[in-house]
Amino acid sequence: MAGPKGGKRKKDARPSPGADAGAAGDAGGGGEGCGPTRGFSALLRNLSSSMGINRELDDMTLSEVLAAHPLIRVGKFVIVPYVLYLSNFYLRLHHPEYVSAATGGMVNLRPAVHGTDVPRQVLIVATPGSDTARTSAELRGKLSLEIGHDTADVAWDFNRDGSISWLHGIRFLTRPADDGEKVRAVARICNGGIDAHARMGFHPASFGPTRLNCSRRRMWDECWKSECFLALLDEWGCGIASGDGRKKCKVDFARTLHQVRNPMHTLEDLVATHCVGGLEGVAAEPFLEYASALFPGHDFYGDSCIEATGTFMVSYLEAMIEARLRGDIDAFYSIEKSSACDVAEAAGLSSADTTVYEPNHVRISRRCDGGDNEASPSRTIVETKSNEANLSHLKLGWNDLRGGMHGSTRAKGDMTLQGKVKKMFMAFMYDEKTIPLQYEPSVQRDSKSEL
């Protein structure tokens, strides 16, 4: 028997995986697959070995190598939950009948709304700063209603009972008579970046599933920009009934309500949110672009920040009043005086005849009807609060709305804005005497919040 110098390999010695792969490649393949497959197996074995898999890799098949690889082992804890997450939305919102069929009728989920002509129960519109987030949370938490905040998407979110949103009020705004002007107005909004839209609480996905198959993994790109044009061009003025009484909106709501808040408190939050530099500052660019696009008849760029935000608020409120007088909006309610049950009743959920999804009426009746339920949490009116931007609790008096104040270039003492805001107090039955002419300097503090 020859020693080591004889050139023969010891019987129990093993070649390295790389050498084995090379031999297999030179020989044209054999055993476990042919050339490329065997080479790929060897590559995976080398990678696995370098990443800490200490099995006898030569004895493993390709499927075993893949199953043992750290990326695969870790990936299943990410991929599987993600697939289950998507399946939850897909089955419940797109095809709940699959669950019923799979369980032999033992589990019957709520019917899908996506892809059907079934109307949603209610659309609630309101100016920014009207505490719409609280209303959505109240209706969801206390009455188990699927009410989306600033979104009406029912394909990938549970908003099947309706939405509360400021920009959905665009369906009640008179569109520019000239199509070219309308496109230019929409372009002012859609040409902005994602930061501008986020600050204004808007994304085209809030109007429903993407028609251009835009990726939800990207917050904003050219596809979403095009989607923005499509959504706003479709929605603008679609809720205004035509001569034959028909409306042209793609999504129908059984009832439409207008939520109002004390106009001065709304304005305080708008100033705190959109005035860069406080009372003496200027309105943020995204706000000016949106305001100028939606109400092109006013020069917002020539205003002080209080004048710009105040004029925007009044213009929006006036448009909603006109829509209610036309019959396009059913009613308005004051958030300071309304409980979750009050809003549900205004939305038509207190009657089986006006409830779209019957189980909602049964549940609302149980939680909201009189008697012992008068003291229930659903009947409690929750105090409205300033939004997060108004952490300094900015307070405005009537004199703050006059010309010559806080950067205004209007004539000193001009009462144009003050008069318009007081008109809104009267229209929505608020007492203007609850607002002083001027707060003390220790109370009125500039908001330090910037967008």
Short mmCIF file of N, CA and C in Angstrom, two decimals, residues 37-200:
data_model
loop_
_atom_site.label_atom_id
_atom_site.label_comp_id
_atom_site.label_asym_id
_atom_site.label_seq_id
_atom_site.Cartn_x
_atom_site.Cartn_y
_atom_site.Cartn_z
N THR A 37 -27.42 22.47 -13.06
CA THR A 37 -28.13 22.21 -11.81
C THR A 37 -27.17 21.79 -10.72
N ARG A 38 -26.23 20.87 -11.09
CA ARG A 38 -25.25 20.41 -10.11
C ARG A 38 -24.36 21.56 -9.65
N GLY A 39 -23.98 22.42 -10.61
CA GLY A 39 -23.16 23.58 -10.26
C GLY A 39 -23.90 24.53 -9.34
N PHE A 40 -25.21 24.73 -9.60
CA PHE A 40 -26.02 25.61 -8.75
C PHE A 40 -26.14 25.03 -7.35
N SER A 41 -26.31 23.68 -7.28
CA SER A 41 -26.39 23.03 -5.97
C SER A 41 -25.11 23.25 -5.18
N ALA A 42 -23.98 23.11 -5.87
CA ALA A 42 -22.71 23.30 -5.20
C ALA A 42 -22.55 24.73 -4.72
N LEU A 43 -23.00 25.67 -5.55
CA LEU A 43 -22.91 27.08 -5.16
C LEU A 43 -23.72 27.34 -3.89
N LEU A 44 -24.93 26.79 -3.85
CA LEU A 44 -25.77 26.95 -2.66
C LEU A 44 -25.12 26.31 -1.44
N ARG A 45 -24.49 25.13 -1.68
CA ARG A 45 -23.84 24.46 -0.55
C ARG A 45 -22.68 25.31 -0.01
N ASN A 46 -21.93 25.92 -0.93
CA ASN A 46 -20.84 26.78 -0.49
C ASN A 46 -21.35 27.97 0.30
N LEU A 47 -22.43 28.60 -0.20
CA LEU A 47 -23.02 29.73 0.50
C LEU A 47 -23.54 29.31 1.86
N SER A 48 -24.21 28.16 1.88
CA SER A 48 -24.76 27.67 3.14
C SER A 48 -23.66 27.39 4.14
N SER A 49 -22.57 26.79 3.66
CA SER A 49 -21.47 26.47 4.56
C SER A 49 -20.88 27.74 5.16
N SER A 50 -20.74 28.77 4.30
CA SER A 50 -20.17 30.02 4.80
C SER A 50 -21.10 30.73 5.76
N MET A 51 -22.42 30.40 5.72
CA MET A 51 -23.40 31.06 6.60
C MET A 51 -23.75 30.21 7.81
N GLY A 52 -23.03 29.13 8.03
CA GLY A 52 -23.17 28.43 9.29
C GLY A 52 -23.95 27.14 9.26
N ILE A 53 -24.24 26.60 8.09
CA ILE A 53 -24.93 25.32 8.05
C ILE A 53 -23.88 24.22 8.05
N ASN A 54 -23.86 23.38 9.06
CA ASN A 54 -22.76 22.45 9.27
C ASN A 54 -23.10 21.01 8.97
N ARG A 55 -24.14 20.77 8.19
CA ARG A 55 -24.46 19.40 7.83
C ARG A 55 -23.48 18.90 6.78
N GLU A 56 -23.53 17.61 6.51
CA GLU A 56 -22.72 17.04 5.44
C GLU A 56 -23.35 17.45 4.12
N LEU A 57 -22.90 18.57 3.56
CA LEU A 57 -23.59 19.20 2.43
C LEU A 57 -23.59 18.32 1.18
N ASP A 58 -22.56 17.48 1.01
CA ASP A 58 -22.52 16.64 -0.19
C ASP A 58 -23.67 15.66 -0.23
N ASP A 59 -24.22 15.33 0.93
CA ASP A 59 -25.29 14.34 0.99
C ASP A 59 -26.67 14.98 0.87
N MET A 60 -26.72 16.31 0.69
CA MET A 60 -28.01 17.01 0.65
C MET A 60 -28.46 17.25 -0.78
N THR A 61 -29.75 17.10 -1.00
CA THR A 61 -30.32 17.42 -2.32
C THR A 61 -30.52 18.93 -2.41
N LEU A 62 -30.85 19.39 -3.61
CA LEU A 62 -31.08 20.82 -3.82
C LEU A 62 -32.21 21.32 -2.93
N SER A 63 -33.30 20.57 -2.84
CA SER A 63 -34.43 21.01 -2.01
C SER A 63 -34.04 21.09 -0.55
N GLU A 64 -33.17 20.16 -0.09
CA GLU A 64 -32.73 20.19 1.30
C GLU A 64 -31.85 21.40 1.57
N VAL A 65 -30.98 21.71 0.60
CA VAL A 65 -30.11 22.88 0.75
C VAL A 65 -30.95 24.15 0.85
N LEU A 66 -31.95 24.27 -0.04
CA LEU A 66 -32.82 25.44 -0.02
C LEU A 66 -33.57 25.54 1.30
N ALA A 67 -34.12 24.44 1.77
CA ALA A 67 -34.90 24.45 3.00
C ALA A 67 -34.05 24.81 4.20
N ALA A 68 -32.77 24.43 4.17
CA ALA A 68 -31.89 24.68 5.31
C ALA A 68 -31.22 26.04 5.26
N HIS A 69 -31.33 26.74 4.13
CA HIS A 69 -30.62 28.00 3.99
C HIS A 69 -31.19 29.05 4.95
N PRO A 70 -30.33 29.83 5.61
CA PRO A 70 -30.82 30.83 6.58
C PRO A 70 -31.82 31.81 5.99
N LEU A 71 -31.61 32.23 4.74
CA LEU A 71 -32.55 33.17 4.13
C LEU A 71 -33.94 32.57 4.00
N ILE A 72 -33.99 31.29 3.67
CA ILE A 72 -35.28 30.62 3.55
C ILE A 72 -35.91 30.44 4.92
N ARG A 73 -35.08 30.02 5.88
CA ARG A 73 -35.62 29.79 7.23
C ARG A 73 -36.16 31.07 7.86
N VAL A 74 -35.45 32.18 7.65
CA VAL A 74 -35.92 33.45 8.19
C VAL A 74 -37.08 33.99 7.36
N GLY A 75 -36.99 33.83 6.04
CA GLY A 75 -38.00 34.37 5.14
C GLY A 75 -39.40 33.87 5.42
N LYS A 76 -39.51 32.61 5.83
CA LYS A 76 -40.85 32.08 6.06
C LYS A 76 -41.55 32.76 7.23
N PHE A 77 -40.77 33.35 8.13
CA PHE A 77 -41.38 34.08 9.25
C PHE A 77 -41.79 35.49 8.84
N VAL A 78 -41.36 35.91 7.65
CA VAL A 78 -41.76 37.22 7.12
C VAL A 78 -42.80 37.06 6.03
N ILE A 79 -42.53 36.14 5.11
CA ILE A 79 -43.41 35.97 3.95
C ILE A 79 -44.76 35.40 4.36
N VAL A 80 -44.75 34.38 5.19
CA VAL A 80 -46.01 33.74 5.58
C VAL A 80 -46.95 34.72 6.29
N PRO A 81 -46.48 35.47 7.30
CA PRO A 81 -47.38 36.45 7.92
C PRO A 81 -47.88 37.50 6.93
N TYR A 82 -47.01 37.90 6.00
CA TYR A 82 -47.42 38.92 5.02
C TYR A 82 -48.50 38.37 4.10
N VAL A 83 -48.35 37.12 3.68
CA VAL A 83 -49.37 36.49 2.84
C VAL A 83 -50.69 36.38 3.60
N LEU A 84 -50.61 36.00 4.87
CA LEU A 84 -51.83 35.92 5.68
C LEU A 84 -52.47 37.29 5.85
N TYR A 85 -51.63 38.31 6.01
CA TYR A 85 -52.13 39.69 6.15
C TYR A 85 -52.90 40.10 4.91
N LEU A 86 -52.32 39.86 3.73
CA LEU A 86 -53.00 40.21 2.49
C LEU A 86 -54.24 39.35 2.27
N SER A 87 -54.16 38.10 2.66
CA SER A 87 -55.31 37.20 2.48
C SER A 87 -56.50 37.67 3.30
N ASN A 88 -56.24 38.22 4.47
CA ASN A 88 -57.32 38.74 5.30
C ASN A 88 -58.11 39.82 4.56
N PHE A 89 -57.39 40.76 3.94
CA PHE A 89 -58.06 41.81 3.18
C PHE A 89 -58.73 41.25 1.94
N TYR A 90 -58.02 40.36 1.24
CA TYR A 90 -58.56 39.85 -0.02
C TYR A 90 -59.84 39.06 0.21
N LEU A 91 -59.83 38.18 1.18
CA LEU A 91 -61.01 37.34 1.42
C LEU A 91 -62.17 38.14 2.00
N ARG A 92 -61.89 39.02 2.94
CA ARG A 92 -62.98 39.74 3.60
C ARG A 92 -63.53 40.89 2.76
N LEU A 93 -62.67 41.54 1.98
CA LEU A 93 -63.11 42.70 1.22
C LEU A 93 -63.41 42.42 -0.24
N HIS A 94 -62.80 41.37 -0.80
CA HIS A 94 -63.02 41.05 -2.21
C HIS A 94 -63.94 39.85 -2.40
N HIS A 95 -63.66 38.76 -1.69
CA HIS A 95 -64.41 37.52 -1.92
C HIS A 95 -64.77 36.83 -0.60
N PRO A 96 -65.63 37.42 0.20
CA PRO A 96 -66.05 36.75 1.44
C PRO A 96 -66.82 35.47 1.18
N GLU A 97 -67.37 35.33 -0.03
CA GLU A 97 -68.11 34.11 -0.35
C GLU A 97 -67.19 32.89 -0.38
N TYR A 98 -65.88 33.09 -0.62
CA TYR A 98 -64.94 31.97 -0.58
C TYR A 98 -64.89 31.36 0.81
N VAL A 99 -64.93 32.19 1.83
CA VAL A 99 -64.88 31.71 3.21
C VAL A 99 -66.15 30.92 3.52
N SER A 100 -67.28 31.43 3.07
CA SER A 100 -68.54 30.74 3.29
C SER A 100 -68.54 29.37 2.63
N ALA A 101 -68.03 29.32 1.39
CA ALA A 101 -67.98 28.04 0.66
C ALA A 101 -67.02 27.07 1.33
N ALA A 102 -65.88 27.58 1.78
CA ALA A 102 -64.87 26.71 2.39
C ALA A 102 -65.31 26.14 3.73
N THR A 103 -66.19 26.86 4.42
CA THR A 103 -66.66 26.40 5.73
C THR A 103 -68.04 25.79 5.67
N GLY A 104 -68.53 25.54 4.47
CA GLY A 104 -69.84 24.94 4.33
C GLY A 104 -70.97 25.81 4.87
N GLY A 105 -70.77 27.12 4.80
CA GLY A 105 -71.80 28.04 5.27
C GLY A 105 -71.78 28.31 6.75
N MET A 106 -70.81 27.74 7.46
CA MET A 106 -70.75 27.96 8.91
C MET A 106 -70.25 29.37 9.25
N VAL A 107 -69.44 29.94 8.36
CA VAL A 107 -68.94 31.31 8.55
C VAL A 107 -69.43 32.16 7.39
N ASN A 108 -70.23 33.15 7.69
CA ASN A 108 -70.74 34.05 6.66
C ASN A 108 -70.28 35.47 6.97
N LEU A 109 -69.36 35.96 6.16
CA LEU A 109 -68.83 37.29 6.36
C LEU A 109 -69.71 38.34 5.68
N ARG A 110 -69.46 39.57 6.02
CA ARG A 110 -70.20 40.67 5.41
C ARG A 110 -69.94 40.70 3.91
N PRO A 111 -70.96 40.91 3.09
CA PRO A 111 -70.76 40.95 1.63
C PRO A 111 -69.77 42.04 1.22
N ALA A 112 -69.11 41.80 0.11
CA ALA A 112 -68.14 42.77 -0.40
C ALA A 112 -68.86 44.01 -0.93
N VAL A 113 -68.21 45.14 -0.80
CA VAL A 113 -68.69 46.39 -1.39
C VAL A 113 -67.84 46.75 -2.59
N HIS A 114 -66.55 46.42 -2.53
CA HIS A 114 -65.64 46.68 -3.64
C HIS A 114 -66.13 45.97 -4.91
N GLY A 115 -66.14 46.71 -6.00
CA GLY A 115 -66.53 46.13 -7.28
C GLY A 115 -68.02 45.99 -7.46
N THR A 116 -68.82 46.59 -6.58
CA THR A 116 -70.28 46.52 -6.69
C THR A 116 -70.84 47.94 -6.77
N ASP A 117 -72.13 48.03 -7.04
CA ASP A 117 -72.82 49.33 -7.06
C ASP A 117 -73.51 49.62 -5.73
N VAL A 118 -73.24 48.82 -4.72
CA VAL A 118 -73.86 49.03 -3.41
C VAL A 118 -73.39 50.36 -2.83
N PRO A 119 -74.29 51.25 -2.44
CA PRO A 119 -73.86 52.54 -1.87
C PRO A 119 -73.28 52.37 -0.48
N ARG A 120 -72.42 53.27 -0.09
CA ARG A 120 -71.95 53.31 1.29
C ARG A 120 -73.00 54.06 2.11
N GLN A 121 -72.98 53.87 3.40
CA GLN A 121 -74.01 54.49 4.24
C GLN A 121 -73.92 56.01 4.26
N VAL A 122 -72.71 56.55 4.51
CA VAL A 122 -72.64 58.00 4.71
C VAL A 122 -71.29 58.57 4.29
N LEU A 123 -71.35 59.75 3.72
CA LEU A 123 -70.16 60.57 3.49
C LEU A 123 -70.31 61.81 4.36
N ILE A 124 -69.29 62.10 5.15
CA ILE A 124 -69.28 63.29 5.99
C ILE A 124 -68.16 64.19 5.50
N VAL A 125 -68.50 65.42 5.15
CA VAL A 125 -67.49 66.38 4.70
C VAL A 125 -67.33 67.47 5.76
N ALA A 126 -66.16 68.06 5.80
CA ALA A 126 -65.88 69.10 6.80
C ALA A 126 -64.61 69.82 6.41
N THR A 127 -64.46 71.06 6.84
CA THR A 127 -63.22 71.77 6.58
C THR A 127 -62.09 71.14 7.38
N PRO A 128 -60.84 71.26 6.91
CA PRO A 128 -59.73 70.84 7.76
C PRO A 128 -59.80 71.60 9.09
N GLY A 129 -59.42 70.93 10.16
CA GLY A 129 -59.47 71.56 11.47
C GLY A 129 -60.80 71.37 12.18
N SER A 130 -61.68 70.52 11.62
CA SER A 130 -63.01 70.33 12.21
C SER A 130 -63.11 69.09 13.08
N ASP A 131 -61.97 68.51 13.45
CA ASP A 131 -61.93 67.35 14.35
C ASP A 131 -62.56 66.10 13.72
N THR A 132 -62.33 65.91 12.43
CA THR A 132 -62.89 64.74 11.75
C THR A 132 -62.26 63.44 12.23
N ALA A 133 -60.99 63.48 12.64
CA ALA A 133 -60.34 62.26 13.13
C ALA A 133 -61.06 61.72 14.35
N ARG A 134 -61.49 62.60 15.23
CA ARG A 134 -62.20 62.16 16.43
C ARG A 134 -63.53 61.52 16.06
N THR A 135 -64.24 62.11 15.10
CA THR A 135 -65.53 61.56 14.70
C THR A 135 -65.37 60.16 14.15
N SER A 136 -64.38 59.96 13.29
CA SER A 136 -64.13 58.63 12.74
C SER A 136 -63.82 57.64 13.86
N ALA A 137 -62.98 58.05 14.81
CA ALA A 137 -62.62 57.16 15.93
C ALA A 137 -63.83 56.84 16.79
N GLU A 138 -64.71 57.82 17.01
CA GLU A 138 -65.91 57.60 17.82
C GLU A 138 -66.85 56.61 17.15
N LEU A 139 -67.07 56.78 15.85
CA LEU A 139 -68.00 55.90 15.14
C LEU A 139 -67.45 54.48 15.04
N ARG A 140 -66.16 54.36 14.89
CA ARG A 140 -65.54 53.04 14.84
C ARG A 140 -65.52 52.39 16.23
N GLY A 141 -65.06 53.14 17.20
CA GLY A 141 -64.86 52.56 18.53
C GLY A 141 -66.14 52.29 19.29
N LYS A 142 -67.11 53.19 19.20
CA LYS A 142 -68.33 53.06 20.01
C LYS A 142 -69.47 52.36 19.29
N LEU A 143 -69.49 52.46 17.96
CA LEU A 143 -70.61 51.87 17.22
C LEU A 143 -70.16 50.80 16.22
N SER A 144 -68.87 50.51 16.18
CA SER A 144 -68.32 49.46 15.30
C SER A 144 -68.67 49.70 13.83
N LEU A 145 -68.70 50.96 13.44
CA LEU A 145 -68.96 51.31 12.04
C LEU A 145 -67.63 51.46 11.31
N GLU A 146 -67.61 51.02 10.07
CA GLU A 146 -66.40 51.13 9.25
C GLU A 146 -66.42 52.48 8.54
N ILE A 147 -65.95 53.50 9.22
CA ILE A 147 -65.91 54.85 8.68
C ILE A 147 -64.45 55.26 8.48
N GLY A 148 -64.05 55.47 7.25
CA GLY A 148 -62.67 55.83 6.97
C GLY A 148 -62.41 57.31 7.17
N HIS A 149 -61.23 57.63 7.64
CA HIS A 149 -60.84 59.03 7.81
C HIS A 149 -59.96 59.45 6.64
N ASP A 150 -60.44 60.38 5.85
CA ASP A 150 -59.73 60.88 4.66
C ASP A 150 -59.49 59.79 3.63
N THR A 151 -60.30 58.76 3.62
CA THR A 151 -60.19 57.72 2.60
C THR A 151 -61.52 57.04 2.39
N ALA A 152 -61.76 56.64 1.13
CA ALA A 152 -62.98 55.91 0.80
C ALA A 152 -62.65 54.57 0.15
N ASP A 153 -61.41 54.12 0.29
CA ASP A 153 -60.98 52.86 -0.32
C ASP A 153 -61.59 51.68 0.42
N VAL A 154 -62.31 50.83 -0.30
CA VAL A 154 -62.89 49.63 0.31
C VAL A 154 -62.27 48.36 -0.26
N ALA A 155 -61.25 48.51 -1.10
CA ALA A 155 -60.58 47.34 -1.64
C ALA A 155 -59.51 46.82 -0.69
N TRP A 156 -58.82 47.73 -0.01
CA TRP A 156 -57.74 47.33 0.89
C TRP A 156 -57.83 48.01 2.25
N ASP A 157 -59.03 48.45 2.60
CA ASP A 157 -59.25 49.02 3.93
C ASP A 157 -60.71 48.85 4.30
N PHE A 158 -60.98 48.80 5.58
CA PHE A 158 -62.34 48.55 6.06
C PHE A 158 -63.09 49.87 6.25
N ASN A 159 -63.63 50.36 5.14
CA ASN A 159 -64.38 51.62 5.12
C ASN A 159 -65.75 51.42 4.48
N ARG A 160 -66.33 50.25 4.66
CA ARG A 160 -67.53 49.90 3.91
C ARG A 160 -68.78 50.67 4.33
N ASP A 161 -68.75 51.32 5.49
CA ASP A 161 -69.92 52.10 5.91
C ASP A 161 -69.82 53.57 5.51
N GLY A 162 -68.66 54.01 5.08
CA GLY A 162 -68.56 55.39 4.64
C GLY A 162 -67.24 56.04 4.97
N SER A 163 -67.21 57.35 4.81
CA SER A 163 -65.98 58.11 4.98
C SER A 163 -66.27 59.48 5.56
N ILE A 164 -65.26 60.03 6.22
CA ILE A 164 -65.30 61.42 6.66
C ILE A 164 -64.02 62.07 6.17
N SER A 165 -64.16 63.14 5.40
CA SER A 165 -63.00 63.67 4.69
C SER A 165 -63.26 65.10 4.27
N TRP A 166 -62.23 65.93 4.31
CA TRP A 166 -62.41 67.31 3.83
C TRP A 166 -62.33 67.36 2.30
N LEU A 167 -61.40 66.61 1.69
CA LEU A 167 -61.22 66.75 0.25
C LEU A 167 -62.32 66.07 -0.55
N HIS A 168 -63.05 65.14 0.07
CA HIS A 168 -64.19 64.56 -0.64
C HIS A 168 -65.29 65.61 -0.85
N GLY A 169 -65.17 66.73 -0.16
CA GLY A 169 -66.09 67.83 -0.42
C GLY A 169 -65.90 68.44 -1.79
N ILE A 170 -64.84 68.06 -2.51
CA ILE A 170 -64.61 68.58 -3.85
C ILE A 170 -65.74 68.19 -4.79
N ARG A 171 -66.47 67.14 -4.46
CA ARG A 171 -67.59 66.73 -5.31
C ARG A 171 -68.73 67.74 -5.28
N PHE A 172 -68.71 68.65 -4.30
CA PHE A 172 -69.76 69.67 -4.21
C PHE A 172 -69.26 71.07 -4.58
N LEU A 173 -68.01 71.16 -5.03
CA LEU A 173 -67.47 72.44 -5.47
C LEU A 173 -67.76 72.63 -6.95
N THR A 174 -68.15 73.84 -7.31
CA THR A 174 -68.42 74.14 -8.72
C THR A 174 -67.12 74.09 -9.50
N ARG A 175 -67.07 73.26 -10.50
CA ARG A 175 -65.85 73.12 -11.29
C ARG A 175 -65.71 74.32 -12.24
N PRO A 176 -64.48 74.66 -12.61
CA PRO A 176 -64.28 75.73 -13.58
C PRO A 176 -65.03 75.42 -14.88
N ALA A 177 -65.64 76.44 -15.47
CA ALA A 177 -66.42 76.23 -16.69
C ALA A 177 -65.54 75.78 -17.85
N ASP A 178 -64.33 76.29 -17.88
CA ASP A 178 -63.40 75.95 -18.96
C ASP A 178 -62.60 74.71 -18.57
N ASP A 179 -62.60 73.70 -19.45
CA ASP A 179 -61.89 72.46 -19.14
C ASP A 179 -60.39 72.69 -18.96
N GLY A 180 -59.84 73.59 -19.75
CA GLY A 180 -58.42 73.88 -19.62
C GLY A 180 -58.09 74.46 -18.26
N GLU A 181 -58.95 75.35 -17.77
CA GLU A 181 -58.75 75.94 -16.45
C GLU A 181 -58.86 74.87 -15.36
N LYS A 182 -59.78 73.93 -15.56
CA LYS A 182 -59.94 72.85 -14.59
C LYS A 182 -58.69 71.99 -14.53
N VAL A 183 -58.13 71.66 -15.69
CA VAL A 183 -56.92 70.84 -15.73
C VAL A 183 -55.76 71.59 -15.06
N ARG A 184 -55.66 72.88 -15.32
CA ARG A 184 -54.58 73.66 -14.70
C ARG A 184 -54.74 73.71 -13.19
N ALA A 185 -55.98 73.81 -12.73
CA ALA A 185 -56.22 73.82 -11.28
C ALA A 185 -55.82 72.49 -10.65
N VAL A 186 -56.20 71.39 -11.30
CA VAL A 186 -55.84 70.07 -10.78
C VAL A 186 -54.32 69.89 -10.80
N ALA A 187 -53.68 70.43 -11.84
CA ALA A 187 -52.22 70.31 -11.94
C ALA A 187 -51.52 70.99 -10.77
N ARG A 188 -52.10 72.07 -10.26
CA ARG A 188 -51.49 72.76 -9.12
C ARG A 188 -51.41 71.84 -7.91
N ILE A 189 -52.40 70.96 -7.78
CA ILE A 189 -52.39 70.01 -6.67
C ILE A 189 -51.50 68.82 -6.99
N CYS A 190 -51.72 68.21 -8.14
CA CYS A 190 -51.06 66.94 -8.45
C CYS A 190 -49.57 67.09 -8.74
N ASN A 191 -49.12 68.26 -9.13
CA ASN A 191 -47.70 68.45 -9.40
C ASN A 191 -46.88 68.58 -8.12
N GLY A 192 -47.54 68.67 -6.98
CA GLY A 192 -46.83 68.72 -5.71
C GLY A 192 -46.26 67.36 -5.34
N GLY A 193 -45.31 67.35 -4.44
CA GLY A 193 -44.70 66.11 -3.99
C GLY A 193 -45.46 65.48 -2.84
N ILE A 194 -44.99 64.34 -2.39
CA ILE A 194 -45.69 63.59 -1.35
C ILE A 194 -45.73 64.36 -0.03
N ASP A 195 -44.70 65.17 0.25
CA ASP A 195 -44.71 65.94 1.50
C ASP A 195 -45.86 66.94 1.51
N ALA A 196 -46.09 67.59 0.37
CA ALA A 196 -47.19 68.56 0.28
C ALA A 196 -48.53 67.87 0.48
N HIS A 197 -48.71 66.70 -0.14
CA HIS A 197 -49.99 65.99 -0.03
C HIS A 197 -50.20 65.46 1.39
N ALA A 198 -49.14 64.97 2.00
CA ALA A 198 -49.26 64.46 3.36
C ALA A 198 -49.67 65.58 4.32
N ARG A 199 -49.13 66.76 4.11
CA ARG A 199 -49.47 67.89 4.97
C ARG A 199 -50.92 68.32 4.79
N MET A 200 -51.46 68.08 3.61
CA MET A 200 -52.86 68.46 3.35
C MET A 200 -53.81 67.29 3.54
#
